[in-house]
Coordinates of C-alpha atoms in Angstrom, one line a residue:
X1 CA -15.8 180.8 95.1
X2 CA -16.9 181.8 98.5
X3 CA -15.2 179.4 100.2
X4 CA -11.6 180.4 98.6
X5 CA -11.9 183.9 99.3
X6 CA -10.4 183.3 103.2
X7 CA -7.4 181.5 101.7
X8 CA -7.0 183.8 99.2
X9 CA -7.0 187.1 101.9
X10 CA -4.3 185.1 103.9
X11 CA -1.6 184.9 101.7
X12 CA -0.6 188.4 100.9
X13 CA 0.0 188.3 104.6
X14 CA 2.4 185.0 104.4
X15 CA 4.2 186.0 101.4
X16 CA 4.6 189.5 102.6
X17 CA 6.4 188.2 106.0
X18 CA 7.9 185.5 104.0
X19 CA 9.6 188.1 101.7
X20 CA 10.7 190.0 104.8
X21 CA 12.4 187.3 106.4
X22 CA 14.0 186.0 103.2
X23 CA 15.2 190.0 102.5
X24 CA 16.8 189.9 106.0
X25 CA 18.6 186.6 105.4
X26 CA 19.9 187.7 101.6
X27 CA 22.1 190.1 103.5
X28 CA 22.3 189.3 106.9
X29 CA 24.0 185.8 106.3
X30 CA 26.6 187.0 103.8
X31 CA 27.5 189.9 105.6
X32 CA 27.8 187.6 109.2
X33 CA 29.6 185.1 107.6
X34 CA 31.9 187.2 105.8
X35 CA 32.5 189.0 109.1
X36 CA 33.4 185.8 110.7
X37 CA 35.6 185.0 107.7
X38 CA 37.3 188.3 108.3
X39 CA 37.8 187.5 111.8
X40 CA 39.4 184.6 111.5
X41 CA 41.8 185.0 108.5
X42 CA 42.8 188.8 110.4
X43 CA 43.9 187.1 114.1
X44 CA 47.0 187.4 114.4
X45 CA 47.7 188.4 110.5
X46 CA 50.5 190.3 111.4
X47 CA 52.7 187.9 113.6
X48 CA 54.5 185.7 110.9
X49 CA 57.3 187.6 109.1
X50 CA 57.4 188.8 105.8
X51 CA 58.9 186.8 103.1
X52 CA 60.2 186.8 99.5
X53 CA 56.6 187.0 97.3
X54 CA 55.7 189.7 99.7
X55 CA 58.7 191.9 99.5
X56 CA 58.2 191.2 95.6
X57 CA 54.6 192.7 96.2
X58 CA 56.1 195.9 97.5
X59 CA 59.0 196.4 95.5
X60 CA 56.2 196.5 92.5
X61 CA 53.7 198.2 94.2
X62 CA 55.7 201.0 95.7
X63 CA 56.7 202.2 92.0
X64 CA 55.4 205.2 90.1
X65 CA 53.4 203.7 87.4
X66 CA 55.3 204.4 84.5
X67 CA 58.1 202.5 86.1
X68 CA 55.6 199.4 86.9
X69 CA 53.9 199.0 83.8
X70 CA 57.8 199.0 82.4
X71 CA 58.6 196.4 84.6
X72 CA 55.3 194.0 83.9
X73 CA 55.9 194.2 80.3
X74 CA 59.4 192.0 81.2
X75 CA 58.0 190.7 84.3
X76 CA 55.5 189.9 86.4
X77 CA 52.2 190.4 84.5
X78 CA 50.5 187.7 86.2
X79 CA 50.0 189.7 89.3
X80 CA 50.0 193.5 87.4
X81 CA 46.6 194.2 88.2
X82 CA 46.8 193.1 91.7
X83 CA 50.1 195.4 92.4
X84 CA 48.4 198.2 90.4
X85 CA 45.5 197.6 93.4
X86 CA 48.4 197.4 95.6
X87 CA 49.8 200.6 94.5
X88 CA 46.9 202.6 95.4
X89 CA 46.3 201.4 99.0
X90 CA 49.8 201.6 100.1
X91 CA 49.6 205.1 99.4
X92 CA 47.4 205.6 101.7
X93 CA 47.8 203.0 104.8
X94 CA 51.1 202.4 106.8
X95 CA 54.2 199.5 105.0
X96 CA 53.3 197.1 108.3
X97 CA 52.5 193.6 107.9
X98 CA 48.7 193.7 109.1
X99 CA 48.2 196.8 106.4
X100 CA 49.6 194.7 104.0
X101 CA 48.0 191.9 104.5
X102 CA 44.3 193.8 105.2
X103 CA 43.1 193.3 101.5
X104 CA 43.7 189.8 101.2
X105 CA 41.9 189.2 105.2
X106 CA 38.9 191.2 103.4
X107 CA 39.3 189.3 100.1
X108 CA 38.4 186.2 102.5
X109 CA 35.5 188.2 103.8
X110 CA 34.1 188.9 100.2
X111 CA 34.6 185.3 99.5
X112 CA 33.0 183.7 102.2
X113 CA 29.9 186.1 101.6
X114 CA 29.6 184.3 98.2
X115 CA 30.3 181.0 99.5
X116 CA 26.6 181.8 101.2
X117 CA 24.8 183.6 98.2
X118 CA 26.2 180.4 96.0
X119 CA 25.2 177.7 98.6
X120 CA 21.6 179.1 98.8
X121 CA 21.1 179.0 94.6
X122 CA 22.8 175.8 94.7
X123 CA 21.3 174.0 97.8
X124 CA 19.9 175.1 101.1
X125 CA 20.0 177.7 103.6
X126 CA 22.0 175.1 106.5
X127 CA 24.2 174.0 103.7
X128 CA 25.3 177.6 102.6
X129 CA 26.1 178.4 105.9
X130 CA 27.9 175.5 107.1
X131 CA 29.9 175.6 103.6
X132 CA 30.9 179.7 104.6
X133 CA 32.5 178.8 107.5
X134 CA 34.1 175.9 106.7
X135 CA 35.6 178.2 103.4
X136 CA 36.7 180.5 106.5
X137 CA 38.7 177.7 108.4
X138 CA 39.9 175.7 105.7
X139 CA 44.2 175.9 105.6
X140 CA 44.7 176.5 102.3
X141 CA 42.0 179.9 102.8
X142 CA 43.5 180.9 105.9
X143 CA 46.8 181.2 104.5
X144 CA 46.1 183.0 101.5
X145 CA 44.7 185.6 103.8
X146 CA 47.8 186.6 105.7
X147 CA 49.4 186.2 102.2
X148 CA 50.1 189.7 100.7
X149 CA 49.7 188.3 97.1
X150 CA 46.6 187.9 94.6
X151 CA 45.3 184.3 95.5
X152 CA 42.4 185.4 98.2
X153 CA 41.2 187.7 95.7
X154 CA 41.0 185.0 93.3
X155 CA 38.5 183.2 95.5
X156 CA 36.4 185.6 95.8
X157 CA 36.6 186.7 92.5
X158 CA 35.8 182.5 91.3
X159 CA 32.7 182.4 93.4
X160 CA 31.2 185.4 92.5
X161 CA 32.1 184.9 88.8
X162 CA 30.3 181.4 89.6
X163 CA 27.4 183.1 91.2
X164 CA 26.6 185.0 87.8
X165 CA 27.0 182.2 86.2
X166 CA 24.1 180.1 87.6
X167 CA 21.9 183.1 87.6
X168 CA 22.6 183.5 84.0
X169 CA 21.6 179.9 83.4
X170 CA 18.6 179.8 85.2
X171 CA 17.3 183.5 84.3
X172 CA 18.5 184.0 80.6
X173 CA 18.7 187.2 80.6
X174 CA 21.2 189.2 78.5
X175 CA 21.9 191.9 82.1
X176 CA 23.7 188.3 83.3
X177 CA 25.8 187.5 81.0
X178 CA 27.3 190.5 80.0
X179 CA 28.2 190.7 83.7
X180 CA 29.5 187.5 83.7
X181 CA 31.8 188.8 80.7
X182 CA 33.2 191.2 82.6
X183 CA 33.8 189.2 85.8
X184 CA 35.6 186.4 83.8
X185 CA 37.7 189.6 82.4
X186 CA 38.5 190.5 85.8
X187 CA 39.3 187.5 87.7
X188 CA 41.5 186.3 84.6
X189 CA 43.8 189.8 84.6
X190 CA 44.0 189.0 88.0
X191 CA 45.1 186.1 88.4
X192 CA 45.6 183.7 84.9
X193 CA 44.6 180.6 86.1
X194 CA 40.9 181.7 87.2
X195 CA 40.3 181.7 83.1
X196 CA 40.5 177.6 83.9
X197 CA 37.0 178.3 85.7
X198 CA 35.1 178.8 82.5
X199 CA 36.1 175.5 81.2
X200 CA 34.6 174.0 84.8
X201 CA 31.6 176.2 83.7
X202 CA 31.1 174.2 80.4
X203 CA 31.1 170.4 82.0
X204 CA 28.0 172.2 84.6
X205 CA 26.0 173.1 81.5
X206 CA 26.9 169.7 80.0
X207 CA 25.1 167.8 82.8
X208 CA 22.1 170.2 83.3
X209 CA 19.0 170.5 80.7
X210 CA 18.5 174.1 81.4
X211 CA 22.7 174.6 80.8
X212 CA 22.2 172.8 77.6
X213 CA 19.7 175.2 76.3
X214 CA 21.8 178.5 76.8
X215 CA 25.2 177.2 75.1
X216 CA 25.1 180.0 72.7
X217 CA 24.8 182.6 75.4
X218 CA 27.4 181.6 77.6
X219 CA 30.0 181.0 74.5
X220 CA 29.2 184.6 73.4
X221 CA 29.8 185.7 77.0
X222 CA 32.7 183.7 78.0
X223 CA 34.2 184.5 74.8
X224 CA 34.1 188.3 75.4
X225 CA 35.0 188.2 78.6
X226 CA 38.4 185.9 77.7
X227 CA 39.0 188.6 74.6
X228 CA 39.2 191.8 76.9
X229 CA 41.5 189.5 79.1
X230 CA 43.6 189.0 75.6
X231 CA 46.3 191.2 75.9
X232 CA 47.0 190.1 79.5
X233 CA 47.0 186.4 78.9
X234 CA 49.4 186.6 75.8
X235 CA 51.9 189.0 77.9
X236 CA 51.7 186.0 80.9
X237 CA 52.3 183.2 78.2
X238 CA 55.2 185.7 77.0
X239 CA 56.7 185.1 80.6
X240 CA 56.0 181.7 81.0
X241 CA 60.2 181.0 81.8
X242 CA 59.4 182.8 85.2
X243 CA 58.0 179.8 86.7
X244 CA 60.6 177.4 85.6
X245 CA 62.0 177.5 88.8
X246 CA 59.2 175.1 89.7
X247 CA 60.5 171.5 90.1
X248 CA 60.1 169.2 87.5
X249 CA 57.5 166.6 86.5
X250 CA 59.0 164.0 89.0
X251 CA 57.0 166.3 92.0
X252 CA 54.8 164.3 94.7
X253 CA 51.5 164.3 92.7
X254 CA 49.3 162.4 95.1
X255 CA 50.5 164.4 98.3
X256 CA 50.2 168.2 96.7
X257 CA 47.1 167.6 95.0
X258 CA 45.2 166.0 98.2
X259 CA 47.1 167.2 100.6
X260 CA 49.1 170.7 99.9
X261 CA 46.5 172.4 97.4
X262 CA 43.6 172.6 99.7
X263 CA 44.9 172.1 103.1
X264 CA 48.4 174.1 102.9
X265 CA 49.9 170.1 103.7
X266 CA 47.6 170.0 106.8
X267 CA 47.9 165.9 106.7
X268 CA 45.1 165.6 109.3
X269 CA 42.6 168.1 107.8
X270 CA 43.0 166.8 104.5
X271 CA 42.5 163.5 105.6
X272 CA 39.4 164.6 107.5
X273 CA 37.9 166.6 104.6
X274 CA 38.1 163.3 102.5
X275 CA 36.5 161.3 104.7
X276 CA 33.7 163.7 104.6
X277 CA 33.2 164.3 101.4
X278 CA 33.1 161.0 100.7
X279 CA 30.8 159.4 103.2
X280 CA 28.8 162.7 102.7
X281 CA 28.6 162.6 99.1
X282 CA 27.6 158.5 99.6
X283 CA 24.5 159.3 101.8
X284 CA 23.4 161.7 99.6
X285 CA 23.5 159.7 96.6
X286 CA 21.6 157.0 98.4
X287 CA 19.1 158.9 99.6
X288 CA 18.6 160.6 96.9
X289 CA 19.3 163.8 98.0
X290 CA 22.3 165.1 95.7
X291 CA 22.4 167.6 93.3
X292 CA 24.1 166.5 90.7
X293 CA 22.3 168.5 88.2
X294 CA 19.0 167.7 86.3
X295 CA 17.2 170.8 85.2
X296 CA 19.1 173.3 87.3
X297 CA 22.8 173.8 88.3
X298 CA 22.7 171.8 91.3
X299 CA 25.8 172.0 94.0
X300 CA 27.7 168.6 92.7
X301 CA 26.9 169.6 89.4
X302 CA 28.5 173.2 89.9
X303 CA 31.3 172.2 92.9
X304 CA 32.8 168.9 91.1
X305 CA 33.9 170.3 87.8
X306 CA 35.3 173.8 89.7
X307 CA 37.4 171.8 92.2
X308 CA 38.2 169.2 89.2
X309 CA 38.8 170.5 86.0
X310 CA 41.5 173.4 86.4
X311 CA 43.7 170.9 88.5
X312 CA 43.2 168.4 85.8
X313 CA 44.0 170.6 83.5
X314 CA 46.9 172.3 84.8
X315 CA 48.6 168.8 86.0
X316 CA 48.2 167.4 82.4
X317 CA 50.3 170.4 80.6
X318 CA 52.7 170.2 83.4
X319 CA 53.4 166.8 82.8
X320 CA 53.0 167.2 78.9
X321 CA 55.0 170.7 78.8
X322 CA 56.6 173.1 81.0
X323 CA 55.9 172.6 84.9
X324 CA 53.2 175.0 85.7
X325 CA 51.4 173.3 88.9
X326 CA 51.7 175.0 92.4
X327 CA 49.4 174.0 95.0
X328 CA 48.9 177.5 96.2
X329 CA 47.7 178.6 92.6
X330 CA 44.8 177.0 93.1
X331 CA 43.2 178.7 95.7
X332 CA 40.6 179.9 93.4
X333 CA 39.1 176.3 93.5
X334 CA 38.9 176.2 97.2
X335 CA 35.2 177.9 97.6
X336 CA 34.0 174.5 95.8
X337 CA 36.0 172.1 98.1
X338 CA 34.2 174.2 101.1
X339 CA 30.8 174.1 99.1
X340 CA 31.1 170.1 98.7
X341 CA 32.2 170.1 102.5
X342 CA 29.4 171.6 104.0
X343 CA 26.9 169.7 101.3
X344 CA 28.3 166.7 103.2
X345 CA 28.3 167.6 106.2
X346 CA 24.7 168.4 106.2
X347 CA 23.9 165.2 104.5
X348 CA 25.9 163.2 107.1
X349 CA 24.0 165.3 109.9
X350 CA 20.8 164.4 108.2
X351 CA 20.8 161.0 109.3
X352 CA 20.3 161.8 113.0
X353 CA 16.8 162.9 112.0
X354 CA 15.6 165.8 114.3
X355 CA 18.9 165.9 115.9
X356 CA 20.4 166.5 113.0
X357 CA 21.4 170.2 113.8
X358 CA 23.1 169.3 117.1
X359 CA 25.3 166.3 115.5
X360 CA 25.9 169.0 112.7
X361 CA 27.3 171.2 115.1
X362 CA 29.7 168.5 116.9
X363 CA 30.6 167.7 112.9
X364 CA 31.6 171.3 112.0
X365 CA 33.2 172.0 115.7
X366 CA 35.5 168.6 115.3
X367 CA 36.4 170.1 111.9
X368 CA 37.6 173.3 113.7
X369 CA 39.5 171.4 116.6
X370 CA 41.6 169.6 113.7
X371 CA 42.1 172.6 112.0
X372 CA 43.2 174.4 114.4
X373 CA 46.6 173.3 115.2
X374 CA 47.7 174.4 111.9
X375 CA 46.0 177.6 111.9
X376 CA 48.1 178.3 114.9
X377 CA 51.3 177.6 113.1
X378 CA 50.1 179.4 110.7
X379 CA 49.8 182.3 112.4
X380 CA 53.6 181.8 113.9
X381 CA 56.6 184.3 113.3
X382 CA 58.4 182.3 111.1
X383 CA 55.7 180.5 109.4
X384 CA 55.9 181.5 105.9
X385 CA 58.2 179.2 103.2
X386 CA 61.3 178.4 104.6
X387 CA 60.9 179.8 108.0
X388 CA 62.0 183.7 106.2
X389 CA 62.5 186.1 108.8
X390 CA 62.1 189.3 107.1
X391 CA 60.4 191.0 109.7
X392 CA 62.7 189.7 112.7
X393 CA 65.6 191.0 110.6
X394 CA 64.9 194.3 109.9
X395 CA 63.7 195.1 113.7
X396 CA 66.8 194.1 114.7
X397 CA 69.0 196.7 112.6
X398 CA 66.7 199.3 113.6
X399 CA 67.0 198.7 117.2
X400 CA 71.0 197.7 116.9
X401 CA 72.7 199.6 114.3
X402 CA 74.0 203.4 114.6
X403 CA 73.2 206.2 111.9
X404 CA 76.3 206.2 109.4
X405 CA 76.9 202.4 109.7
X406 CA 77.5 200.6 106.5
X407 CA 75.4 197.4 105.5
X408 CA 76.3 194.7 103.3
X409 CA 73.8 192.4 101.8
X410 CA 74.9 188.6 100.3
X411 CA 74.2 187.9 96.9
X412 CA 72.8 184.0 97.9
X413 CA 72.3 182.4 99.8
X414 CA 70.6 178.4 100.7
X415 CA 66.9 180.1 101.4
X416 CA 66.3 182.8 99.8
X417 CA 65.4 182.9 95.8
X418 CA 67.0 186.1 95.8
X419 CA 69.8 188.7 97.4
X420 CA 69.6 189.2 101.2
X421 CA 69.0 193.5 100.1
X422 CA 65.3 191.5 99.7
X423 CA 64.8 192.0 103.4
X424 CA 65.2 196.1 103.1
X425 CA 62.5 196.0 100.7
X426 CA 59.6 195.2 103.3
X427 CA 61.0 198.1 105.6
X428 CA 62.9 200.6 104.2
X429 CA 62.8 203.2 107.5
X430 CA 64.9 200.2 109.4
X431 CA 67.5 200.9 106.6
X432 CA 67.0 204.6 106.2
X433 CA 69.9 205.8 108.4
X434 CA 72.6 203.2 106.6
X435 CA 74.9 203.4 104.4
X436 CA 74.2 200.6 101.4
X437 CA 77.7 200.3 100.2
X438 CA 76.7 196.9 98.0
X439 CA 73.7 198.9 95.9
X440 CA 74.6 199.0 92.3
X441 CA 71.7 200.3 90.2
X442 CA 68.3 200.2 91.3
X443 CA 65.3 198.1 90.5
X444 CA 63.3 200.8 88.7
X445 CA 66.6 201.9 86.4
X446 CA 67.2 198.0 85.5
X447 CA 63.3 197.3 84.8
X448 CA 63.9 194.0 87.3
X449 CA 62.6 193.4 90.7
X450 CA 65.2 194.1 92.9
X451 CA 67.8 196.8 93.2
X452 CA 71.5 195.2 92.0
X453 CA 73.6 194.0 94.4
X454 CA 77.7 194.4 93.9
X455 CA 80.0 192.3 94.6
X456 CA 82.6 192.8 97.1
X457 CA 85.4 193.2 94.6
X458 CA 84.0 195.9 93.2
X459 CA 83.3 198.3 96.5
X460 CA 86.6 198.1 98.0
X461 CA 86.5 201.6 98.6
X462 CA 83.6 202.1 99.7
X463 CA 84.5 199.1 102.5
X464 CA 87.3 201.0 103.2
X465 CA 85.3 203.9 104.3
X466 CA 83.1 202.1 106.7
X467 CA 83.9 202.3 110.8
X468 CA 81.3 199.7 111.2
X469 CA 79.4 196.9 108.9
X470 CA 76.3 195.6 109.4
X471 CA 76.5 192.2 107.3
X472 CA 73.2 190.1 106.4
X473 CA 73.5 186.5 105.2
X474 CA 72.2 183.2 105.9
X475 CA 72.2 181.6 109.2
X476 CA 74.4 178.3 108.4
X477 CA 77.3 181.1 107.5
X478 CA 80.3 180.1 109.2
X479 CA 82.3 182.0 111.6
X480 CA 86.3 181.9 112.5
X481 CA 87.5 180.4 115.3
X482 CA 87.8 183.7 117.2
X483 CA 84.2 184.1 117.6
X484 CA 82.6 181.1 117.1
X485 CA 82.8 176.8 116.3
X486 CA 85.2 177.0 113.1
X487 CA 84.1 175.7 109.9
X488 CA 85.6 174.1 106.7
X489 CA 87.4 177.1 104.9
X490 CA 86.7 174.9 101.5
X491 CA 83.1 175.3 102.2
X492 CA 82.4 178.8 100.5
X493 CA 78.6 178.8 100.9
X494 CA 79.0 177.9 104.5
X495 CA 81.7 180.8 105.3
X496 CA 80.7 183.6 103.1
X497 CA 82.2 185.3 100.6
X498 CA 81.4 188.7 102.1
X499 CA 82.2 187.7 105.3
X500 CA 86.0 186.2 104.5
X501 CA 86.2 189.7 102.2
X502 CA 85.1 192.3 105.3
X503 CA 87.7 189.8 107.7
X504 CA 90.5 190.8 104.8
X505 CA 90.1 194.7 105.6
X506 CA 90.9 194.4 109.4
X507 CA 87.7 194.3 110.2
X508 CA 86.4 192.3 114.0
X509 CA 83.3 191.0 114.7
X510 CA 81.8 192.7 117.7
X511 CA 78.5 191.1 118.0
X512 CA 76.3 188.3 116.0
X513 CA 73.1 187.4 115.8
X514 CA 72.0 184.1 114.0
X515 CA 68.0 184.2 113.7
X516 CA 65.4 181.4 112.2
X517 CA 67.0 181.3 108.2
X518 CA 69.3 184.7 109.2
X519 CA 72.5 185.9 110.4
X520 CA 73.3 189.5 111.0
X521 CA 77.0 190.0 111.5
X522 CA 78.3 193.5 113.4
X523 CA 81.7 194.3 112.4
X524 CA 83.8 197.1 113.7
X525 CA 86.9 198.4 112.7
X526 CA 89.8 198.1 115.6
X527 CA 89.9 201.2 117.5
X528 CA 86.4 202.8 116.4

């Protein structure tokens, strides 16, 4: 006994030190690495220009809520609960692209802070780390967080739904599972296609003993959680012809799956991250170092299905049914592609031995440097779909056009989904002093998204009673031979309907300005 007693005094003392240290980790990393997520996703978050999703953001979210709920019963409903979040901060922060954008650069934050919690239950302390900040630079992450749309929060909200999850496998205890009930509520209202992460959930306890043994729990749990979401799920289904712009089955599988989904069609990152993964994935399979599973949720076990099954999933109804599948929809997967990055990276870096942390180090920095190019572009003025110009527009009515001018918005155009009036949506003051002689109804009267836009035969008067018109439309609008390279007068898309009608009412172009996807046209009336 004696001879156990000095052993036995010492390790209060380790423990005690141990549990201090490992107290200072639990929050320090999270809260670094989600700092350095924030960091990165924020630089530069308010250079690119608004676009069409984003003016659809504030149209909603600048309603009263009677008028919004109205609206997402017709629709919409997909995103309600994000542009009932949306409502509430932009009553209280400035309509500018970085406020806009803040919640989703934090959203990023939140997720790379679970990116580390997860790591850690699912494999090491290096791994969780590496995994954070590769969630924090990969393309697909980095866009979603200057995106002022719902798809950041949905990562977050998917790994911290998938953190509950392994603690309630490996604890059992009834505290977990009622909590991840409510997260799977959440992070479905939020955002439909997170509910795909439960079915992921079911192939992890499939392949684990200690999964196997707590099926009844996580069925009552994931079962609650999906019937709160109820409501919300059978009012999205309800709208399901919304999305039937999306292009049908005959789409580039291959290239938006490997390519677009994860890395926002950065060719060279995804062709990177592949090449990682796989030699990563090899080494740890032959060194028997993976964790596929066994007794506990290990990180393939957990990572593989959540990166997997939704895509699966989706791309089967899609090619079954109605067209569903958009690479940016699944950004909710992306924690587990950065999760089985860093796993393989560390793996790879393993085989240096001692100098495994410096060769891990060139590994995640080489990652960066091919990254980075496209983060850049990114981050450029016209870098959202189609080049839109929102942004570039509106700053240059403010600056240009006089109080009392009249503006007149195209109904189509080659670009934009909707009317040209979409670019006074993401900056009304720029507007304010103008004279909308197109506006029919507004949005909020006609339950739709945008306010109605007349066309020129019915505002003749209201032409005639303009000195000045500020016309928007799209840049590859033709111009007469008086101030610019005539065009084909058969064309009608090219010249303009508006523009041929303002021409008819004596009306001379003093000044033009044609910008990335715009064209702002100043007309003046002879002798004003």
């Amino acid at each position: 006994m004696t001879s156990h007693l000095p052993v036995l005094a010492s390790e209060p003392r380790r423990s005690g030190a141990e549990r201090r240290t490992r107290l200072r980790t639990r929050w320090c990393d999270p809260l670094l690495l989600g700092l350095v997520a924030v960091a990165i996703s924020g630089f530069r978050s308010w250079s690119p220009s608004f676009w069409h999703d984003e003016a659809a953001t504030v149209s909603v979210a600048g309603r009263d809520i009677p008028d919004m709920v109205r609206l997402l019963f017709d629709v919409d409903a997909v995103h309600g609960a994000y542009y009932l979040g949306m409502h509430g901060w932009l009553r209280v922060v400035p309509l500018t692209e970085f406020w806009l954008r803040l919640p989703s650069v934090l959203a990023v934050g939140i997720g790379a802070a679970g990116v580390v919690v997860l790591g850690k239950l699912l494999s090491t302390r290096r791994v969780a780390l590496v995994a954070a900040l590769v969630f924090a630079i990969l393309p697909r992450v980095t866009s979603a967080g200057i995106e002022a749309r719902s798809y950041a929060l949905s990562a977050a909200l998917a790994v911290w739904v998938t953190v509950v999850f392994v603690v309630a496998v490996r604890r059992r205890t009834g505290t977990a599972w009622v909590l991840y009930a409510l997260l799977v509520a959440v992070s479905t209202t939020v955002f439909l296609y997170s509910i795909l992460i439960v079915a992921a959930h079911v192939v992890t306890l499939a392949v684990t003993k200690t999964g196997r043994r707590c099926v009844g729990s996580f069925l009552l749990a994931a079962g609650a959680g999906i019937a709160i979401a109820a409501p919300v799920i059978v009012l999205v289904h309800s709208q399901a012809d919304q999305v039937s712009w999306i292009a049908g089955r005959n789409f580039d599988l291959v290239w938006i799956v490997l390519v677009e989904q994860y890395f926002d069609n950065a060719l060279a990152v995804a062709v990177a991250s592949g090449l990682l993964i796989v030699a990563g994935v090899t080494v740890g399979i032959v060194r028997g170092r993976d964790h596929r599973g066994g007794e506990q949720p290990g990180l393939l076990a957990t990572a593989m299905p959540w990166l997997l099954v939704p895509t699966a999933l989706v791309l089967l109804y899609s090619l079954t049914s109605q067209n569903v599948y958009l690479g940016r929809y699944f950004t909710f997967t992306a924690p587990a592609c950065a999760l089985l990055l860093g796993q393989s990276m560390v793996w790879i870096a393993g085989l240096a031995g001692r100098r495994s942390l410096p060769l891990l180090a060139v590994i995640l920095a080489l990652f960066g440097a091919v990254a980075l190019p496209h983060y850049l572009v990114q981050r450029g003025p016209y870098a959202k779909p189609s080049g839109m110009d929102y942004s570039r527009v509106a700053d240059l009515v403010e600056s240009e056009a006089a109080p009392g001018d009249c503006v007149l918005y195209d109904l189509k155009n080659v670009w934009n989904p909707g009317p040209m009036r979409t670019v006074e949506t993401v900056d009304p003051p720029a507007f304010a002093a103008l004279r909308d002689i197109s506006r029919g109804s507004t949005a909020a009267e006609l339950g739709g998204l945008w306010d109605e836009t007349l066309a020129t035969d019915r505002i003749a008067d209201r032409i005639r009673s303009c000195s000045a018109i500020w016309l928007l439309t799209n840049r590859s609008a033709g111009v007469d031979s008086h101030t610019g390279p005539a065009v084909d007068a058969r064309d009608p898309v090219r010249l303009g309907a508006n523009y041929r009608v303002v021409r008819s009412y004596g009306f001379d172009v003093q000044e033009r300005w044609q910008l990335n996807v715009s064209q702002v046209v100043h007309f003046v009336r002879p002798g004003t």
